[in-house]
Each structure stands twice: as C-alpha cells, then as structure tokens.
Coordinates of C-alpha atoms (C1' of nucleotides) in Angstrom, one line a residue:
Chain W
M256 CA -10.8 16.6 -9.0
L257 CA -10.7 20.2 -8.8
P258 CA -12.9 22.5 -11.4
E259 CA -10.2 23.9 -13.4
E260 CA -9.3 20.1 -14.3
K261 CA -12.9 19.4 -15.9
D262 CA -12.3 21.3 -19.3
T263 CA -8.4 19.6 -19.2
I264 CA -10.0 16.0 -18.8
N265 CA -12.8 16.9 -21.6
Q266 CA -10.3 18.1 -24.0
L267 CA -8.1 15.0 -23.2
T268 CA -10.4 12.5 -23.4
K269 CA -12.6 13.9 -26.2
A270 CA -15.7 13.0 -24.4
P271 CA -18.2 15.3 -23.2
I272 CA -18.0 16.3 -19.5
E273 CA -21.5 15.0 -18.9
S274 CA -19.9 11.5 -19.2
L275 CA -17.6 12.0 -16.4
N276 CA -19.4 11.3 -13.0
L277 CA -17.6 14.1 -11.0
H278 CA -18.9 12.9 -7.6
S279 CA -17.5 9.2 -7.9
I280 CA -14.2 10.8 -8.7
T281 CA -14.2 12.9 -5.6
V282 CA -15.1 9.9 -3.3
V283 CA -12.7 7.8 -4.7
T284 CA -9.8 10.7 -4.7
N285 CA -10.8 11.7 -1.0
L286 CA -11.0 7.8 0.2
Y287 CA -7.8 6.6 -0.9
R288 CA -6.0 9.8 0.3
A289 CA -7.4 9.8 3.7
A290 CA -6.6 5.9 3.9
Q291 CA -2.9 6.6 2.6
G292 CA -2.6 9.3 5.1
L293 CA -3.9 7.3 7.9
R294 CA -1.4 4.6 7.0
N295 CA 1.7 7.0 6.9
K296 CA 1.0 8.6 9.9
M297 CA 0.5 5.5 12.1
E298 CA 3.6 3.7 10.7
R299 CA 5.6 7.1 11.2
E300 CA 4.2 8.0 14.5
V301 CA 3.6 4.9 16.4
L302 CA 4.9 1.7 14.2
A303 CA 8.1 2.8 13.5
K304 CA 9.5 2.3 17.0
H305 CA 9.1 -1.5 16.5
G306 CA 9.8 -1.6 12.8
L307 CA 6.3 -2.8 12.0
S308 CA 4.7 -1.9 8.7
W309 CA 0.5 -1.5 9.0
T310 CA 0.2 -4.8 7.6
S311 CA 2.5 -6.4 10.1
F312 CA 0.5 -4.6 12.8
S313 CA -2.7 -5.9 11.4
I314 CA -1.7 -9.4 11.3
L315 CA -0.5 -9.3 15.1
Y316 CA -3.7 -7.6 15.7
D317 CA -5.4 -10.8 14.4
L318 CA -3.4 -13.1 16.3
W319 CA -3.8 -11.0 19.3
I320 CA -7.6 -11.5 19.1
W321 CA -7.8 -15.0 18.0
E322 CA -4.5 -16.7 19.4
S323 CA -4.0 -18.7 16.5
V324 CA -5.0 -17.9 12.7
E325 CA -4.6 -19.5 9.4
T326 CA -2.7 -18.3 6.8
K327 CA -5.4 -17.8 4.4
K328 CA -7.6 -15.9 6.8
L329 CA -4.8 -13.6 7.5
A330 CA -4.5 -12.8 3.9
L331 CA -8.4 -12.2 3.4
S332 CA -8.3 -10.0 6.6
A333 CA -5.5 -8.0 5.7
G334 CA -6.5 -7.5 1.8
V335 CA -3.3 -9.0 0.5
S336 CA -1.9 -12.0 -1.0
K337 CA -1.1 -15.4 0.6
A338 CA 2.5 -14.7 -0.7
T339 CA 2.6 -11.5 1.1
I340 CA 1.3 -13.2 4.3
S341 CA 4.0 -15.8 4.0
N342 CA 6.7 -13.3 3.4
I343 CA 5.7 -11.1 6.5
T344 CA 5.3 -14.3 8.8
N345 CA 8.9 -14.9 8.1
T346 CA 10.0 -11.7 9.5
L347 CA 7.8 -11.9 12.3
E348 CA 9.1 -15.0 13.0
R349 CA 12.8 -13.7 12.7
K350 CA 11.6 -11.2 15.5
E351 CA 10.3 -14.1 17.4
L352 CA 7.0 -12.5 17.5
C353 CA 4.9 -15.4 16.2
F354 CA 5.7 -18.9 15.0
R355 CA 4.1 -21.1 12.6
K356 CA 2.2 -24.3 13.8
V357 CA 0.8 -26.9 11.1
D358 CA -2.7 -28.2 11.5
N359 CA -3.0 -31.8 12.8
R360 CA -6.1 -32.7 11.1
D361 CA -5.5 -31.0 7.7
R362 CA -1.6 -30.8 7.1
R363 CA -2.1 -28.5 4.2
I364 CA -3.2 -25.8 6.6
T365 CA -0.5 -23.5 8.6
C366 CA -1.4 -21.8 11.6
V367 CA 0.1 -18.7 12.9
V368 CA 0.5 -18.1 16.7
L369 CA 1.6 -15.2 18.8
T370 CA 4.5 -15.7 21.2
N371 CA 4.7 -14.3 24.6
K372 CA 7.0 -11.5 23.3
G373 CA 4.5 -10.7 20.6
R374 CA 1.8 -10.5 23.0
K375 CA 3.9 -7.9 25.0
V376 CA 4.8 -5.8 21.8
M377 CA 0.9 -5.4 21.1
E378 CA 0.0 -4.8 24.8
E379 CA 2.3 -1.6 24.7
L380 CA 1.5 -1.0 21.2
Y381 CA -2.1 -1.1 21.0
P382 CA -2.7 2.0 23.4
R383 CA -0.6 4.2 21.2
F384 CA -2.2 2.8 18.1
H385 CA -5.5 3.4 19.6
E386 CA -4.3 7.1 20.5
G387 CA -3.9 7.7 16.7
E388 CA -7.1 6.3 15.8
V389 CA -8.9 8.9 18.1
E390 CA -7.0 11.5 16.7
V391 CA -7.1 11.1 13.2
V392 CA -10.9 11.1 13.3
S393 CA -11.3 13.8 16.1
S394 CA -12.5 16.4 13.8
L395 CA -15.7 14.5 13.3
S396 CA -18.6 14.2 16.0
V397 CA -19.7 10.8 17.3
E398 CA -22.8 10.9 15.0
E399 CA -20.6 11.7 11.7
Q400 CA -18.3 9.2 12.5
K401 CA -21.5 6.6 12.9
L402 CA -22.6 8.0 9.7
I403 CA -19.4 7.7 7.7
S404 CA -18.8 4.2 9.0
G405 CA -22.2 3.2 7.7
L406 CA -21.7 4.8 4.3
L407 CA -18.0 2.9 4.3
R408 CA -19.6 -0.2 5.4
R409 CA -22.0 -0.2 2.5
V410 CA -19.2 0.4 -0.1
I411 CA -17.3 -2.5 1.5
R412 CA -20.5 -4.8 1.1
E413 CA -21.4 -3.9 -2.1
N414 CA -17.9 -4.6 -3.5
D415 CA -17.2 -7.9 -1.5
F416 CA -14.1 -5.9 0.1
Chain O
M264 CA -14.8 -4.2 15.8
L265 CA -17.0 -6.8 16.6
P266 CA -19.1 -6.9 19.5
E267 CA -17.8 -10.0 21.1
E268 CA -14.0 -8.7 20.7
K269 CA -14.9 -6.2 22.9
D270 CA -14.4 -8.2 26.0
T271 CA -11.1 -9.8 24.6
I272 CA -9.6 -6.3 23.9
N273 CA -10.6 -5.4 27.7
Q274 CA -9.0 -8.7 29.1
L275 CA -5.9 -8.1 27.0
T276 CA -5.2 -4.7 27.8
K277 CA -6.2 -4.9 31.2
A278 CA -7.8 -1.4 30.4
P279 CA -11.8 -0.6 31.2
I280 CA -13.6 -0.8 27.9
E281 CA -14.9 3.0 28.5
S282 CA -11.3 3.9 27.7
L283 CA -11.7 2.4 24.1
N284 CA -13.3 4.9 21.4
L285 CA -15.2 2.2 19.4
H286 CA -16.5 4.8 17.0
S287 CA -13.0 5.8 16.2
I288 CA -11.8 2.2 15.7
T289 CA -14.6 1.3 13.5
V290 CA -14.3 4.6 10.9
V291 CA -10.7 3.7 10.8
T292 CA -11.1 -0.1 10.1
N293 CA -13.6 0.3 7.4
L294 CA -11.7 3.4 6.0
Y295 CA -8.6 1.1 5.5
R296 CA -10.7 -1.8 4.2
A297 CA -12.7 0.2 1.6
A298 CA -9.6 1.7 0.3
Q299 CA -7.6 -1.4 0.4
G300 CA -10.5 -2.9 -1.5
L301 CA -10.7 -0.6 -4.1
R302 CA -6.9 -0.3 -4.8
N303 CA -7.0 -4.0 -5.1
K304 CA -10.1 -3.9 -7.6
M305 CA -8.5 -1.4 -9.6
E306 CA -5.2 -3.0 -10.2
R307 CA -6.9 -6.2 -10.9
E308 CA -9.5 -5.4 -13.1
V309 CA -8.3 -2.1 -15.0
L310 CA -4.5 -1.8 -14.4
A311 CA -3.2 -5.2 -14.6
K312 CA -3.5 -5.3 -18.6
H313 CA -0.9 -2.6 -18.6
G314 CA 1.0 -3.7 -15.9
L315 CA 0.6 -0.5 -13.9
S316 CA 0.3 -0.4 -10.1
W317 CA -2.3 2.0 -8.4
T318 CA 0.8 4.9 -7.6
S319 CA 1.9 4.1 -11.1
F320 CA -1.4 5.3 -12.3
S321 CA -1.8 7.9 -10.0
I322 CA 1.8 9.5 -11.3
L323 CA 0.8 9.0 -14.8
Y324 CA -2.6 10.6 -14.5
D325 CA -1.0 13.9 -12.8
L326 CA 1.1 14.0 -16.1
W327 CA -1.6 13.6 -18.0
I328 CA -3.2 16.7 -16.4
W329 CA -0.2 18.7 -15.7
E330 CA 2.1 17.7 -18.5
S331 CA 5.3 18.1 -16.5
V332 CA 5.8 17.6 -12.6
E333 CA 8.7 18.0 -10.2
T334 CA 9.4 14.7 -8.6
K335 CA 8.9 16.3 -5.2
K336 CA 5.2 17.2 -6.3
L337 CA 4.7 14.0 -7.4
A338 CA 5.6 12.2 -4.2
L339 CA 3.2 14.9 -2.3
S340 CA 0.5 14.0 -4.6
A341 CA 0.9 10.2 -4.5
G342 CA 1.5 10.1 -0.3
V343 CA 4.6 8.3 -1.1
S344 CA 8.5 8.8 -0.4
K345 CA 10.5 10.6 -3.0
A346 CA 12.5 7.6 -3.3
T347 CA 9.4 5.6 -4.7
I348 CA 8.8 8.3 -7.1
S349 CA 12.6 7.6 -8.2
N350 CA 12.0 3.9 -8.8
I351 CA 8.5 4.1 -10.3
T352 CA 9.9 6.7 -12.9
N353 CA 12.5 4.2 -13.9
T354 CA 10.1 1.8 -14.6
L355 CA 7.7 4.1 -16.6
E356 CA 10.8 5.2 -18.4
R357 CA 11.8 1.5 -19.3
K358 CA 8.1 1.2 -20.7
E359 CA 8.8 4.7 -22.3
L360 CA 5.6 6.2 -20.8
C361 CA 7.4 9.2 -19.4
F362 CA 10.9 10.9 -19.6
R363 CA 13.1 13.0 -17.0
K364 CA 13.9 16.5 -17.9
V365 CA 16.2 18.6 -15.6
D366 CA 15.2 22.1 -14.8
N367 CA 17.4 24.7 -16.4
R368 CA 16.9 27.3 -13.8
D369 CA 17.4 25.1 -10.8
R370 CA 19.5 22.2 -11.8
R371 CA 18.5 20.4 -8.6
I372 CA 15.1 20.4 -9.8
T373 CA 14.0 17.1 -12.1
C374 CA 10.6 17.1 -13.7
V375 CA 9.0 14.1 -15.2
V376 CA 7.0 14.4 -18.5
L377 CA 4.5 12.3 -20.3
T378 CA 5.5 10.8 -23.5
N379 CA 3.1 10.4 -26.7
K380 CA 3.1 6.6 -25.9
G381 CA 2.1 7.5 -22.4
R382 CA -0.8 9.6 -23.3
K383 CA -2.1 6.9 -25.6
V384 CA -2.2 4.8 -22.5
M385 CA -3.8 7.0 -20.4
E386 CA -6.8 7.7 -23.3
E387 CA -7.4 4.2 -23.3
L388 CA -7.2 3.6 -19.6
Y389 CA -9.0 6.6 -17.9
P390 CA -12.3 5.7 -18.9
R391 CA -12.0 2.1 -18.0
F392 CA -10.7 3.4 -14.6
H393 CA -13.4 6.1 -14.4
E394 CA -16.1 3.2 -14.7
G395 CA -14.6 1.3 -11.7
E396 CA -14.8 4.5 -10.0
V397 CA -18.2 4.7 -10.5
E398 CA -19.1 1.2 -9.9
V399 CA -17.3 1.2 -6.6
V400 CA -19.7 3.7 -4.8
S401 CA -22.7 3.1 -7.0
S402 CA -24.5 1.8 -3.9
L403 CA -24.4 5.3 -2.7
S404 CA -26.7 8.1 -3.8
V405 CA -25.4 11.2 -5.1
E406 CA -26.4 12.9 -1.9
E407 CA -24.4 10.3 0.0
Q408 CA -21.6 10.6 -1.9
K409 CA -21.6 14.4 -1.6
L410 CA -21.8 13.4 2.3
I411 CA -18.8 10.9 2.4
S412 CA -16.6 13.2 0.5
G413 CA -17.4 16.1 3.0
L414 CA -16.5 14.0 5.7
L415 CA -13.2 12.5 4.3
R416 CA -12.0 15.9 3.2
R417 CA -12.4 17.4 6.6
V418 CA -10.3 14.2 7.9
I419 CA -7.6 15.3 5.3
R420 CA -7.7 18.7 6.1
E421 CA -7.5 18.2 9.8
N422 CA -4.6 15.9 9.5
D423 CA -2.7 17.4 6.5
F424 CA -2.9 14.5 4.6
Chain I
dT283 C1' -7.6 -48.9 -5.0
dC284 C1' -6.1 -45.4 -7.8
dA285 C1' -6.0 -41.6 -10.9
dT286 C1' -7.4 -37.2 -11.0
dA287 C1' -9.0 -32.7 -9.2
dA288 C1' -8.8 -29.4 -5.6
dT289 C1' -6.8 -26.6 -1.9
dC290 C1' -3.0 -25.2 0.9
dG291 C1' 1.5 -22.5 2.0
dT292 C1' 5.7 -21.7 -0.4
dT293 C1' 9.3 -20.3 -3.5
dA294 C1' 11.1 -17.6 -7.7
dG295 C1' 11.4 -13.4 -9.8
dC296 C1' 10.3 -8.9 -10.0
dA297 C1' 8.0 -4.1 -8.9
dT298 C1' 6.9 -1.1 -4.9
dT299 C1' 8.1 1.1 -0.6
dG300 C1' 10.5 3.7 2.5
dA301 C1' 14.8 5.5 5.7
dA302 C1' 19.1 6.9 5.4
dA303 C1' 23.2 8.2 3.3
dC304 C1' 24.9 10.4 -0.4
dG305 C1' 26.3 13.7 -4.4
dA306 C1' 25.3 18.1 -6.8
dT307 C1' 23.0 22.3 -7.0
dA308 C1' 21.7 26.7 -4.9
dG309 C1' 21.4 30.0 -1.2
dT310 C1' 23.2 32.6 2.4
dA311 C1' 26.6 34.8 5.0
dA312 C1' 30.9 36.5 6.5
Chain A
dT199 C1' 35.3 34.8 -2.9
dT200 C1' 34.6 31.2 0.3
dA201 C1' 32.5 28.5 3.5
dC202 C1' 28.4 26.9 5.6
dT203 C1' 23.5 25.7 5.2
dA204 C1' 19.6 24.2 2.5
dT205 C1' 17.1 21.6 -0.9
dC206 C1' 16.7 18.3 -4.5
dG207 C1' 16.9 13.6 -6.5
dT208 C1' 19.3 9.4 -6.4
dT209 C1' 21.3 5.0 -4.4
dT210 C1' 21.4 1.6 -1.2
dC211 C1' 19.5 -1.8 1.4
dA212 C1' 15.9 -4.2 3.4
dA213 C1' 11.0 -5.1 3.6
dT214 C1' 6.5 -5.2 1.4
dG215 C1' 3.7 -7.1 -2.2
dC216 C1' 1.8 -9.6 -6.3
dT217 C1' 1.7 -13.3 -9.9
dA218 C1' 2.8 -17.5 -11.5
dA219 C1' 4.8 -22.2 -10.7
dC220 C1' 5.3 -25.8 -7.6
dG221 C1' 5.3 -29.7 -4.1
dA222 C1' 2.6 -31.4 -0.2
dT223 C1' -1.9 -33.1 1.3
dT224 C1' -6.6 -33.8 0.9
dA225 C1' -11.0 -34.7 -1.6
dT226 C1' -13.7 -36.9 -5.1
dG227 C1' -15.0 -40.3 -8.3
dA228 C1' -14.6 -44.0 -11.1

DNA sequence: TCATAATCGTTAGCATTGAAACGATAGTAA
DNA sequence: TTACTATCGTTTCAATGCTAACGATTATGA
C-alpha cells in the first residue's frame, strides 16, 4: 500500500490506522503481483507457442517427471479443483499430449499418462521455460534466492498450501 | 524441486545438471504456490460469501480507494487483460456494485465508479480480507515480512510486473 | 450378504481469462 | 477539410476454473 492511501483506508473503514497491519498488506500485495507477472510472462513468451496455459504446463511437467499421475494428485499439485483437471485433461488429450488410463486395482481412480508427443513437447519447452525462470529472479543473488525460498516455504507450510 | 528429481530431469533433458539453476526453480515454484494458496484461501474463506473472485475484489478495492478508475488502469493494476476487466465489470454492474461512466473529454475512455452498495460491501469485506492477509504471513516476523517484501519488490521492478 | 457410507472422476452451469477482430473516438498530417 | 494513424473499450470464441450434483466403484459394518 502506498503511504498516501493510509488516510483513505483509515477514513473509509472508520477504524484507527493502528488496527491495520501494513507489513502484511505489503507482503500479500507484492507476493501476488510477482506471481501474476511471472505467470503472464511465461504464458506470453514461452507457452503461447504451443497454446499452453500455466496450469496445462504444470500438469505436463508432473506427467513428465512421474510418467503416470492420478487426477486427484494433479489437482493437489497444481492447486486447482479436480473439475479443472478434468477439463484440461480433455484439452491435452485432444492435442494428443496425454491420455487417461483407469486403474485396474481401484476402478474409481483415473491416471493420466504422457504420450510420446507430449514428451517431445516438454523436451523442447522445458529448457525455454527454465530460461524464463532464471531470468525472472536474476536480479537476486543466490543467497537472496535461498532466503526468499525459505521464507516462502514457511508461508506455504504454515498455511498448508 | 526435490533432490531425487534432479536425476530424472537430467536424464529426460539429456542436459548436464550443471546447466539447471536449481535455486531459480525453487524460487519460482514456491512463489507461485504461495500466491495460488493465498488466492484460494481468500476466495474460499472471505470472498465466497459475496460471490466475488480475487480479481473482482481487487477491482472493487481500486474503486474504493480511487472512486473512479479508467478501464485500462484497472487492467494494469490487476494484471489482467482489458477484455477481462470488461467482463468482470459486466458482472459487478449486474450485482449493482459499480457502473460505467464515459469520459466527457475523451469519449474513448470509460471510467468505472463504485456504487453505494459496492461501498457497503467493501466496508464489510475489507476487514475480513485484512484478517486473512495477517493470518497468511503470521508465521513471519515483522523483520522477515519487510525482507520478503523488499525481495519481491525487486523482482517486480526488474521485470516490469 | 446387503445396506450404508466414503471416495473418485465427470458433468452441468456459470464466471473468469485472453487473443484477435471490431467499431468508435481522437490525434496527426497533407 | 480529408485521409491516415493511434488509442480505447467491447465483442467473439475458445479455454480455464469452481461449485454442486451425479454415477460408478470401493470400503465398512451389521
């Protein structure tokens, strides 16, 4: 929050400024803005070539690493609902980047598997994605990168994100 | 990235592990996970009562602070496209929380203005939202909050986010 | 065994999101 | 004035995303 906004907030909420934790507001604002910018940059500069969204890419990444992943675990990993995973899986199947496979031991469970075409896309895309990752945080030293990762991880753990 | 994934990546990309900047990967992963968790928590625990999304709320917040804001500035502030602002404005108008007003000096420009009903919603919602903000970062000390804000701000500045 | 509960993925319905195309308006130059 | 260009917001269309309801499958317990 900008300093000049304090009085505005104070006036609008009719609450004393002391009751607002400005540091928390700043962290949350900067955290979301950085993440939003990161996503937009990656989708625009890297993923658009293959018509993939950030979430689609993160799902392909999981499949690339683990070969076969349950729908529920994909949702947990990407932080989206299982309905979203179902929709995105449909799109990825249409592009022949993955396919569904029902678990034989528990027929309620559906696994998603990467196709060879999907693997090729990731082999081309991941290096470019990684370049973007490096670029985004290049203004921070390695020590600062370790520091911010540790702080973010504590927020994640403490909130079960 | 988990340590045991290094070899997997190394094998899949056919690239030496030295060419992967693991610190950058960790920062990006934790940054997006924290932001995603933050958004989901707020939409679920605070905004769902009024059927508002994170972006809808951030637009209402801007209107609350600035009274009247151009469509383009709303898009820049929220980090979404102007088409999204147009759609969300339609929804907010339907809920009678804001209305459009064409600029008289430049009829290409449309300003969005908060209604009294919209102001009442914000007066009720913002304190709850702020509680969530405080809660999310409560595991960090004030010094750590200043630290992470500074680091995030540098990322934002350096990338023009 | 059989009824009940729990879990899983999909579907339906609606809001959000962005790229591209589009009309309307304003600015610029001949 | 008259083109040409630039800017702005909306519309179109497809994909993403969530909640709730649903059907199918498995687990539990009497």
